[in-house]
Coordinates of C-alpha atoms and ligand atoms in Angstrom, one line a residue:
M4 CA 149.5 26.3 -9.8
S5 CA 149.3 22.9 -11.8
A6 CA 152.5 21.4 -13.3
T7 CA 151.4 21.7 -17.2
P8 CA 149.3 24.2 -18.6
S9 CA 147.6 21.5 -21.1
Y10 CA 146.4 18.8 -18.7
V11 CA 144.9 18.6 -15.2
P12 CA 146.9 15.9 -13.5
H13 CA 146.4 13.5 -10.9
W14 CA 147.5 14.0 -7.6
I15 CA 149.2 10.9 -6.1
A16 CA 152.1 10.5 -3.5
G17 CA 152.3 14.3 -3.2
K18 CA 152.9 15.1 -6.7
P19 CA 151.3 15.8 -10.1
E20 CA 151.0 12.9 -12.3
I21 CA 150.2 12.8 -16.0
P22 CA 150.7 9.0 -17.0
E23 CA 151.9 8.4 -20.6
G24 CA 149.3 7.8 -23.1
T25 CA 146.4 8.6 -20.7
R26 CA 142.9 9.0 -21.8
T27 CA 141.7 12.5 -21.3
A28 CA 138.2 14.3 -21.3
P29 CA 137.8 18.1 -22.3
V30 CA 137.1 20.7 -19.4
Y31 CA 135.3 23.7 -20.6
D32 CA 135.0 27.5 -19.8
P33 CA 131.1 27.4 -19.9
A34 CA 131.1 31.2 -20.2
L35 CA 133.1 31.2 -23.4
G36 CA 132.0 28.0 -24.5
V37 CA 135.5 26.6 -25.3
V38 CA 137.6 23.8 -24.2
A39 CA 140.0 25.3 -21.5
T40 CA 142.2 22.3 -20.6
W41 CA 142.1 18.5 -20.7
V42 CA 141.6 16.2 -17.6
C43 CA 143.6 12.8 -17.1
L44 CA 141.2 10.1 -16.7
A45 CA 142.5 7.3 -14.7
G46 CA 143.1 3.6 -15.8
N47 CA 144.0 0.5 -13.6
A48 CA 147.5 1.6 -13.2
E49 CA 146.8 5.0 -11.7
I50 CA 143.9 3.5 -9.5
E51 CA 146.8 1.1 -8.1
A52 CA 149.3 3.9 -7.7
A53 CA 146.6 6.1 -5.9
V54 CA 145.4 3.4 -3.2
A55 CA 148.9 2.1 -2.8
S56 CA 150.2 5.7 -1.9
A57 CA 147.3 6.3 0.3
K58 CA 147.6 3.0 2.0
A59 CA 151.3 3.6 2.7
A60 CA 150.6 6.8 4.3
F61 CA 148.0 5.7 6.5
P62 CA 149.8 4.1 9.4
A63 CA 152.2 7.2 10.1
W64 CA 149.1 9.7 9.6
R65 CA 147.1 7.4 12.1
A66 CA 149.9 7.2 14.4
L67 CA 150.5 11.1 14.5
S68 CA 149.1 12.7 18.0
L69 CA 145.7 14.5 17.7
A70 CA 147.7 17.9 18.6
R71 CA 150.0 17.4 15.6
R72 CA 147.1 16.7 13.0
Q73 CA 145.0 19.5 14.6
A74 CA 147.8 22.1 13.9
I75 CA 147.9 20.8 10.3
L76 CA 144.2 21.3 9.9
F77 CA 144.4 24.7 11.4
R78 CA 147.1 25.7 8.8
F79 CA 144.9 24.3 6.0
R80 CA 142.1 26.4 7.3
E81 CA 143.9 29.7 7.5
L82 CA 145.5 29.0 4.2
L83 CA 142.0 28.4 2.6
A84 CA 140.6 31.4 4.2
A85 CA 143.6 33.7 3.0
R86 CA 143.1 32.4 -0.3
T87 CA 139.5 31.9 -0.9
S88 CA 139.4 34.1 -4.0
E89 CA 142.1 32.0 -6.0
L90 CA 140.0 28.9 -5.4
A91 CA 136.8 30.9 -6.2
A92 CA 138.4 31.8 -9.6
I93 CA 139.1 28.4 -10.4
I94 CA 135.7 27.3 -9.7
T95 CA 134.0 30.2 -11.6
A96 CA 136.4 29.4 -14.7
E97 CA 135.1 25.6 -14.9
H98 CA 131.7 25.8 -13.5
G99 CA 130.5 28.8 -14.4
K100 CA 128.9 30.2 -11.4
V101 CA 129.4 33.8 -10.5
L102 CA 132.5 34.7 -8.3
S103 CA 130.7 35.7 -5.2
D104 CA 128.7 32.5 -5.2
A105 CA 132.0 30.4 -5.7
A106 CA 133.4 32.4 -2.7
G107 CA 130.3 31.3 -0.7
E108 CA 130.8 27.8 -1.7
V109 CA 134.1 28.0 -0.3
A110 CA 133.0 29.5 2.8
R111 CA 130.6 26.8 3.3
G112 CA 133.3 24.5 3.0
L113 CA 135.3 26.2 5.6
E114 CA 132.6 25.6 8.1
V115 CA 133.1 22.1 7.9
V116 CA 137.0 22.3 8.0
D117 CA 136.4 24.7 11.3
Y118 CA 134.4 22.0 12.8
A119 CA 136.9 19.3 12.0
C120 CA 139.7 21.6 13.6
G121 CA 137.9 20.4 16.9
L122 CA 139.1 16.8 16.3
A123 CA 140.3 16.2 19.8
E124 CA 136.6 16.8 21.0
H125 CA 135.0 14.7 18.1
L126 CA 137.4 11.8 18.6
K127 CA 136.7 11.4 22.2
G128 CA 135.7 8.1 23.7
E129 CA 133.6 7.3 26.8
F130 CA 134.9 6.0 30.2
S131 CA 133.0 4.2 32.7
Q132 CA 134.8 3.4 35.9
G133 CA 133.8 0.2 38.1
V134 CA 131.1 -1.2 35.7
S135 CA 132.0 -4.6 37.6
T136 CA 134.0 -4.9 40.9
G137 CA 137.3 -3.6 39.9
V138 CA 136.4 -3.5 36.1
D139 CA 136.5 -0.2 33.8
V140 CA 135.5 0.2 30.4
H141 CA 136.3 2.7 27.7
S142 CA 135.7 3.2 24.2
V143 CA 137.8 4.7 21.4
R144 CA 137.2 5.8 17.7
E145 CA 139.9 4.8 15.2
P146 CA 140.0 5.6 11.6
L147 CA 139.1 3.1 8.9
G148 CA 142.3 3.4 6.5
V149 CA 141.9 4.4 2.8
V150 CA 138.6 6.0 2.2
A151 CA 137.2 7.6 -1.2
I152 CA 135.1 10.5 -1.8
I153 CA 133.5 10.8 -5.2
S154 CA 132.0 14.2 -5.9
P155 CA 129.6 16.1 -8.6
F156 CA 130.3 18.9 -10.8
N157 CA 127.9 21.4 -8.9
F158 CA 130.2 22.3 -6.0
P159 CA 133.8 21.4 -7.0
A160 CA 135.3 22.7 -3.6
M161 CA 132.4 22.4 -1.0
V162 CA 131.2 19.0 -1.5
P163 CA 134.7 17.3 -1.1
M164 CA 135.0 19.4 1.9
W165 CA 131.8 18.1 3.3
F166 CA 133.9 14.8 3.8
F167 CA 137.6 15.2 3.9
P168 CA 138.1 17.4 6.9
A169 CA 136.6 14.8 9.1
A170 CA 138.2 12.0 7.2
I171 CA 141.7 13.4 7.6
A172 CA 141.1 14.6 11.1
A173 CA 140.0 11.1 12.3
G174 CA 143.4 9.7 10.9
N175 CA 142.1 8.4 7.5
A176 CA 143.9 8.5 4.0
V177 CA 141.8 10.0 1.4
I178 CA 141.3 9.5 -2.0
V179 CA 139.1 12.3 -4.1
K180 CA 137.6 11.5 -7.4
P181 CA 136.4 14.7 -8.5
S182 CA 133.9 15.4 -11.3
E183 CA 135.8 15.2 -14.5
K184 CA 133.8 18.3 -15.6
D185 CA 135.6 20.9 -13.1
P186 CA 138.5 18.9 -11.6
S187 CA 140.9 21.8 -10.9
A188 CA 139.5 22.9 -7.6
S189 CA 140.4 19.4 -5.9
L190 CA 144.1 19.8 -7.3
W191 CA 144.3 23.1 -5.8
M192 CA 143.4 21.9 -2.6
A193 CA 145.8 19.2 -2.6
E194 CA 148.6 21.6 -3.0
L195 CA 147.1 23.5 -0.2
W196 CA 147.3 20.8 2.1
Q197 CA 151.1 19.9 1.1
E198 CA 151.5 23.7 2.1
A199 CA 149.9 23.2 5.3
G200 CA 152.3 20.2 6.1
L201 CA 150.0 17.4 5.3
P202 CA 152.2 14.2 4.8
D203 CA 152.5 13.1 1.0
G204 CA 149.5 10.3 0.3
V205 CA 147.4 11.4 2.8
F206 CA 145.4 13.4 0.3
T207 CA 145.3 12.1 -3.1
V208 CA 143.3 13.3 -6.1
L209 CA 142.6 10.6 -8.7
H210 CA 140.7 11.9 -12.0
G211 CA 138.3 10.1 -14.0
D212 CA 135.1 8.7 -15.2
K213 CA 133.1 5.5 -14.5
V214 CA 136.6 3.5 -14.6
A215 CA 138.0 5.2 -11.7
V216 CA 134.6 5.0 -9.7
D217 CA 134.3 1.4 -10.3
G218 CA 138.2 0.8 -9.6
L219 CA 137.5 2.4 -6.3
L220 CA 134.2 0.7 -5.6
E221 CA 135.8 -2.7 -6.1
H222 CA 139.4 -2.1 -4.6
P223 CA 139.8 -4.2 -1.6
D224 CA 141.9 -1.7 0.1
V225 CA 139.3 1.0 0.2
R226 CA 137.4 0.8 3.2
A227 CA 134.8 3.5 2.8
V228 CA 133.0 5.6 -0.1
S229 CA 131.4 9.0 0.3
F230 CA 129.4 9.7 -2.9
V231 CA 127.3 12.7 -4.2
G232 CA 125.8 12.9 -7.3
S233 CA 122.7 11.9 -9.4
T234 CA 120.3 9.3 -7.7
P235 CA 120.8 6.3 -10.5
I236 CA 124.5 6.9 -9.9
A237 CA 124.2 7.0 -5.9
E238 CA 122.0 3.9 -5.9
Y239 CA 124.5 2.2 -8.4
V240 CA 127.6 3.2 -6.1
Y241 CA 125.6 2.2 -2.9
R242 CA 124.7 -1.2 -4.1
T243 CA 128.4 -1.6 -5.7
A244 CA 130.3 -0.5 -2.8
S245 CA 128.2 -2.4 -0.3
A246 CA 128.3 -5.5 -2.1
N247 CA 132.2 -5.2 -1.9
G248 CA 132.0 -4.8 2.1
K249 CA 132.6 -1.3 2.3
R250 CA 131.0 1.3 4.4
V251 CA 129.1 3.9 2.1
Q252 CA 126.9 7.0 2.2
A253 CA 125.6 7.9 -1.3
L254 CA 123.9 11.3 -1.7
G255 CA 121.5 11.5 -4.6
G256 CA 119.4 13.9 -6.6
A257 CA 116.6 16.4 -5.3
K258 CA 113.4 18.2 -6.3
N259 CA 112.9 20.8 -3.6
H260 CA 109.3 22.4 -3.0
M261 CA 108.9 25.6 -1.3
L262 CA 105.2 25.9 0.2
V263 CA 104.0 29.5 0.4
L264 CA 100.8 29.9 2.5
P265 CA 98.4 32.7 2.0
D266 CA 99.7 34.7 5.4
A267 CA 103.5 34.8 4.0
D268 CA 105.2 37.8 3.3
L269 CA 104.8 37.7 -0.6
D270 CA 108.0 40.0 -1.2
L271 CA 110.0 37.8 1.1
A272 CA 108.7 34.7 -0.7
A273 CA 109.4 36.0 -4.2
D274 CA 113.0 37.0 -3.2
A275 CA 113.6 33.7 -1.9
A276 CA 112.0 31.8 -4.9
V277 CA 114.3 33.8 -7.2
N278 CA 117.5 33.4 -5.1
A279 CA 117.1 29.8 -4.4
G280 CA 115.6 29.2 -7.9
F281 CA 118.3 30.6 -10.0
G282 CA 121.4 31.1 -8.1
S283 CA 124.2 28.8 -9.6
A284 CA 121.9 28.8 -12.6
G285 CA 119.8 26.2 -10.6
E286 CA 122.6 23.7 -10.5
R287 CA 122.3 23.0 -6.6
C288 CA 120.9 20.0 -5.1
M289 CA 119.3 22.4 -2.4
A290 CA 117.7 24.6 -5.3
I291 CA 114.1 25.4 -5.0
S292 CA 112.7 24.0 -8.1
V293 CA 109.1 23.8 -7.4
V294 CA 106.9 26.8 -5.7
V295 CA 103.8 25.5 -4.2
A296 CA 101.4 28.4 -3.9
V297 CA 98.4 27.9 -1.6
E298 CA 95.5 29.9 -3.1
P299 CA 94.6 32.8 -3.4
V300 CA 98.5 34.0 -3.5
A301 CA 99.5 32.4 -6.7
D302 CA 98.7 34.9 -9.3
E303 CA 100.2 37.8 -7.0
L304 CA 103.3 35.6 -6.0
V305 CA 103.9 34.7 -9.9
S306 CA 103.9 38.3 -10.9
R307 CA 106.3 39.2 -8.1
I308 CA 108.8 36.5 -9.1
A309 CA 108.6 37.5 -12.8
Q310 CA 109.1 40.9 -11.9
R311 CA 112.3 40.1 -10.0
I312 CA 113.4 37.7 -13.0
A313 CA 113.3 40.7 -15.4
G314 CA 116.1 42.5 -13.2
L315 CA 118.4 39.6 -13.2
K316 CA 121.6 39.9 -15.2
V317 CA 122.9 36.7 -16.9
G318 CA 126.5 36.5 -18.1
D319 CA 130.1 35.6 -17.5
G320 CA 130.5 34.8 -13.8
R321 CA 133.9 36.8 -14.0
R322 CA 131.8 40.1 -14.6
A323 CA 129.4 41.6 -12.4
C324 CA 126.4 39.3 -13.2
D325 CA 123.6 37.4 -11.0
M326 CA 123.7 34.3 -12.9
G327 CA 126.1 32.4 -15.2
P328 CA 126.0 29.7 -17.7
L329 CA 125.2 25.9 -17.3
I330 CA 128.1 23.4 -17.2
T331 CA 128.0 22.1 -20.6
A332 CA 126.0 22.7 -24.1
Q333 CA 124.7 19.4 -23.7
H334 CA 123.4 20.0 -20.3
R335 CA 122.0 23.5 -21.3
D336 CA 120.1 21.8 -24.3
K337 CA 118.6 19.0 -21.8
V338 CA 117.4 21.7 -19.5
S339 CA 116.0 24.0 -22.1
G340 CA 114.2 21.0 -23.6
Y341 CA 112.0 21.0 -20.6
I342 CA 110.4 24.3 -21.7
D343 CA 109.0 22.6 -24.7
V344 CA 107.9 19.7 -22.5
A345 CA 106.1 22.4 -20.4
L346 CA 104.4 23.7 -23.4
A347 CA 103.5 20.4 -24.7
D348 CA 102.0 19.5 -21.3
G349 CA 99.8 22.7 -21.1
A350 CA 101.7 24.4 -18.6
T351 CA 102.2 28.6 -19.0
V352 CA 105.7 29.7 -19.6
V353 CA 105.5 32.9 -17.9
V354 CA 109.4 33.8 -18.5
D355 CA 111.1 31.9 -21.2
G356 CA 114.9 31.9 -20.7
R357 CA 115.8 30.7 -24.2
G358 CA 117.4 33.4 -26.5
I359 CA 118.2 35.6 -23.6
E360 CA 120.7 38.5 -24.0
V361 CA 123.7 37.9 -21.8
D362 CA 126.9 39.9 -20.9
G363 CA 129.4 37.3 -22.1
A364 CA 130.5 35.2 -25.1
S365 CA 128.0 34.2 -27.7
D366 CA 129.1 30.3 -27.6
G367 CA 128.6 30.2 -23.9
F368 CA 126.2 27.8 -22.5
W369 CA 123.6 30.3 -21.8
L370 CA 120.0 29.7 -20.8
G371 CA 118.0 32.4 -18.9
P372 CA 116.0 32.1 -15.8
T373 CA 112.6 30.5 -16.9
L374 CA 109.4 30.6 -14.9
V375 CA 106.6 28.1 -15.5
D376 CA 103.4 28.2 -14.2
H377 CA 100.3 25.9 -13.9
V378 CA 102.8 22.8 -14.2
P379 CA 100.8 19.6 -14.2
T380 CA 102.0 17.3 -11.6
G381 CA 102.1 14.4 -14.2
S382 CA 104.3 16.4 -16.3
A383 CA 108.2 15.4 -16.6
V384 CA 109.0 19.1 -15.7
Y385 CA 107.3 18.4 -12.2
T386 CA 108.8 14.9 -11.7
D387 CA 112.2 15.2 -13.3
E388 CA 115.1 16.6 -11.5
I389 CA 115.9 19.3 -14.3
F390 CA 118.8 20.9 -12.4
G391 CA 119.2 24.2 -14.4
P392 CA 117.3 27.5 -14.0
V393 CA 113.7 26.4 -14.8
L394 CA 111.3 27.1 -11.9
S395 CA 107.9 25.5 -11.8
V396 CA 104.9 26.8 -10.2
V397 CA 102.0 24.4 -8.8
R398 CA 98.7 25.8 -7.3
V399 CA 97.1 24.0 -4.5
A400 CA 94.0 24.6 -2.5
S401 CA 95.1 24.0 0.8
Y402 CA 98.3 23.4 3.2
E403 CA 97.1 19.8 3.1
E404 CA 97.2 19.4 -0.5
G405 CA 100.7 21.0 -0.6
V406 CA 102.3 18.7 2.1
A407 CA 100.6 15.7 0.5
L408 CA 102.2 16.7 -3.0
I409 CA 105.7 17.2 -1.4
N410 CA 105.3 13.7 0.6
A411 CA 104.4 11.9 -2.9
G412 CA 107.7 13.0 -4.4
R413 CA 110.3 10.3 -4.8
Y414 CA 113.1 12.8 -3.3
G415 CA 113.3 14.2 0.2
N416 CA 116.3 16.4 0.4
G417 CA 115.1 19.8 1.1
T418 CA 112.0 21.9 1.6
A419 CA 110.9 25.3 2.8
I420 CA 107.8 26.8 4.0
F421 CA 106.8 30.4 3.8
T422 CA 104.6 31.7 6.5
N423 CA 104.0 34.1 9.3
D424 CA 102.1 31.5 11.3
G425 CA 104.3 29.8 13.9
G426 CA 101.7 26.9 14.5
A427 CA 101.6 26.1 10.9
A428 CA 105.5 26.1 10.4
R429 CA 105.7 23.6 13.4
Q430 CA 103.1 21.5 12.0
F431 CA 104.8 21.4 8.8
Q432 CA 108.1 20.2 10.4
L433 CA 106.1 17.2 11.9
D434 CA 104.2 16.4 8.8
V435 CA 106.9 16.8 5.9
Q436 CA 109.0 13.6 4.7
V437 CA 111.9 15.5 3.9
G438 CA 115.5 15.4 5.4
M439 CA 116.3 19.2 5.7
I440 CA 113.6 21.9 6.3
G441 CA 113.7 25.8 6.0
V442 CA 111.0 27.9 8.0
N443 CA 111.2 31.2 5.8
V444 CA 114.8 30.0 4.8
P445 CA 114.9 28.7 1.1
I446 CA 118.3 26.7 1.1
P447 CA 118.4 25.1 4.6
V448 CA 121.8 23.6 4.1
P449 CA 122.6 23.0 7.7
V450 CA 126.0 24.7 9.2
G451 CA 129.0 22.6 9.7
S452 CA 128.1 21.6 13.3
F453 CA 125.1 19.8 12.1
S454 CA 125.0 17.0 9.5
F455 CA 123.7 17.3 5.7
G456 CA 121.6 14.7 4.0
G457 CA 118.0 14.2 2.7
W458 CA 115.5 11.2 3.0
K459 CA 114.2 8.7 0.3
D460 CA 116.1 8.8 -2.9
S461 CA 118.0 11.6 -1.9
L462 CA 120.3 9.6 0.4
F463 CA 121.4 5.9 0.3
G464 CA 122.9 4.6 3.4
D465 CA 122.1 5.8 6.8
T466 CA 124.8 8.3 7.7
R467 CA 124.9 11.8 6.6
A468 CA 127.5 14.2 5.6
Y469 CA 130.0 16.2 8.1
G470 CA 129.2 17.3 11.7
A471 CA 129.0 14.5 14.2
E472 CA 127.6 11.9 11.8
G473 CA 130.8 12.7 9.6
F474 CA 133.1 11.8 12.5
R475 CA 131.2 8.6 13.1
F476 CA 131.3 7.7 9.4
F477 CA 135.2 7.8 9.1
T478 CA 135.9 6.0 12.2
Q479 CA 135.4 2.7 14.0
Q480 CA 134.6 1.8 17.5
K481 CA 136.7 -0.1 19.9
V482 CA 135.4 -0.9 23.4
V483 CA 138.0 -2.0 25.9
T484 CA 137.2 -3.7 29.2
T485 CA 140.0 -3.8 31.7
R486 CA 140.8 -5.2 35.2
W487 CA 144.2 -4.9 37.0
L488 CA 145.3 -8.0 38.6
D489 CA 144.0 -8.5 42.0
P490 CA 145.1 -12.1 43.4
S491 CA 141.7 -12.2 45.0
H492 CA 139.8 -12.5 41.7
G493 CA 141.8 -15.7 40.6
G494 CA 140.2 -19.3 40.3
I495 CA 138.5 -21.1 37.6
N496 CA 135.0 -20.3 36.3
L497 CA 133.5 -21.2 32.9
G498 CA 130.2 -19.5 33.4
F499 CA 129.3 -16.5 31.4
P500 CA 131.2 -13.3 32.9
Q501 CA 128.5 -11.2 34.9
N502 CA 128.8 -8.0 36.3
H503 CA 128.8 -7.5 40.2
Ligands
NAD627 P1 126.7 12.7 -11.7 O1 125.8 11.5 -11.1 O2 126.5 12.4 -13.3 O3 128.1 12.5 -11.3 C1 128.5 12.4 -10.0 C2 130.0 11.6 -9.8 O4 129.7 10.3 -10.4 C3 131.2 12.2 -10.8 O5 132.2 12.1 -10.1 C4 131.0 11.2 -11.8 O6 132.3 11.2 -12.5 C5 130.5 9.9 -11.4 N1 129.8 9.2 -12.4 C6 129.2 9.6 -13.5 N2 128.6 8.6 -14.1 C7 129.1 7.6 -13.7 C8 128.8 6.1 -13.8 N3 128.0 5.7 -14.9 N4 129.3 5.2 -13.1 C9 130.2 5.5 -12.1 N5 130.4 7.1 -11.8 C10 129.7 7.9 -12.6 O7 126.1 13.9 -10.9 P2 126.5 15.4 -11.6 O8 125.9 15.6 -12.7 O9 128.3 15.6 -11.4 O10 125.9 16.2 -10.2 C11 124.7 16.7 -10.4 C12 123.8 15.7 -9.4 O11 124.3 15.6 -8.3 C13 122.3 16.2 -9.3 O12 121.5 15.0 -9.5 C14 122.4 16.7 -7.8 O13 121.0 16.9 -7.2 C15 123.4 16.1 -7.2 N6 123.8 16.6 -6.0 C16 123.3 16.0 -4.7 C17 123.8 16.6 -3.6 C18 123.2 16.1 -2.3 O14 123.9 16.5 -1.2 N7 122.1 15.2 -2.1 C19 124.6 17.5 -3.8 C20 125.1 18.2 -4.9 C21 124.6 17.4 -6.1

C-alpha cells in the first residue's frame, strides 16, 4: 500500500512523505533475519510539517458534528474488521508474532474503536437546573488540539489504538510516532482512516527516533502526550512533557507474577503459564514472567509446564507455528544472555531455548521457550524486565510470602492468582499492589469499556489508557453558569456571588 517499496514514508497532510536526504533506520523481517525495508527518521522540518498540518486540520474537525464524526469512526471500524488479515500480515512481517496472535492484537484494538464509536454518550456533559434562583449550570468536554501518541514495538497496531480512537472521536488531531522497528502498521491505518473519510491532517504518522520524540515533547503546539514503552523512557517522557506544560500519560515496563496456590487446578495453571509466558515470544507488557508457586505444588507445576513447552512449535509466524522470533538479533542476544545469568546465579535451567530447531530461516532471530526454576530473587533474571521467552519460577512457603514478593517489586502492571478458593482470590485483590489483576485469567488486559494501566513504575501520570479515562484524558472541561435576564435581579452588589 505504501508509495514506494524501499522506504516507509511519513504520513503528513493526508499523503506519504519521503523527505530528500532523510535519515533512515533498517526494518527487519525477524523470521528471515534480513532488512526488509527502511523507515524515514524525522528531523526538525518533518516535525514542524506534521504539527503544522495537524494544527491546521484541528478547527474544522473539532467543529464537525458528533454525528458526522461518529459516522467516520463507524466506517473505520467496519473497514478494519473486514481487512484485519491484511494488517495482521504487516504486523507479522515486521514484528514476527504468529498471524493468529497478530489478528488477536487487531481484535483487541477494535474493541477500543467500538467503544469510541459511542462518542455521543462519552462526550455528554452534565446539566443542573436551578442551582440558584433562575440559574442553570452545564458542563461540556472539549478537545485539546494536537495530541501525540508514542508507541512501542510490541503492539504496533493495538497500542496506538489504545489512544487514537478516543482522541479522534473527541475532536483532536493526532500524531502517531510508531516504533521505528515496525512502522508499517501505523501507515496502513493512516490510509484506512483516509478511506473512511477522515479529513487530511487529523491523523498523522511521524516516524523517528529520539529526535522525533523530543521534537514532539518540546513542541508548543502539542497539547498532550500518550506514551507506551520501557520504564526509563516512560519516566523521561513524563518528566519532559510535564516540564513543557503538557498533559501526559506514560505507560512503562512490567514484571508480571502469577501466584499459584496449592488448591489450584494445576493443568489450568500450567496452560496459562505457557500461554502467557511464551505468547508473542514473551514480548508483551502483560506477559507472565514469574510463576510464584506456593509449596508443595512447585515440582508438579514445573513438570507440567515443561511438558507443554516440549510441544510448542517455534518458527516463522506465517507458518503454522506457536511462537515466532524476537524483534531483533540484538534483543535476542540480550534475552538469551539472561540464561547465562540464571546459571551463574544458581538457578536451574529446566528448558533451555538456545539452539532450538525452528520451522524458519536459519538467520531468523530465534530463541526458544526457556524455563528457569529456583530463581533467586536477588538475581537480575528476577528483577529485570527481560521481555522475551524466559519464564522464571520462584518457590514460596505461603500465600503471604507470595504476595509480599509481588508487592516488593518496582512494577505494578499485571498479576494473576490461580486458585479454586474464592475467599483467597478476594483477599488477593485487596492485598496486591498492582493495577490489573486476573483471577484464573493470566493476561488480564481490561476490555475496551474499562481502562488499562498499571501502578508504580508501570505508569507515570494519573490517567490510564482507553475506556472512560481515555475520553477524559483527551478532553478538557468547561462549566457554564447561565442566567437569563430578569429585570427583578438587577442592581449593584459587590459581594461574592452566593446561591439562593
Ligand atoms: P522503548 O522504550 O525502547 O520505545 C518506546 C518508544 O520510545 C518508541 O517509539 C521509541 O522510538 C521511543 N524511544 C526509544 N528510545 C528513546 C529515547 N532515548 N528517547 C525518546 N524516545 C525513545 O520500548 P520498546 O522496546 O519499543 O517496547 C517494549 C517496552 O514497552 C517494554 O518495556 C514493555 O513492557 C513496554 N510496554 C508497556 C506497555 C504498558 O501498557 N505498560 C505496553 C506495551 C509495551
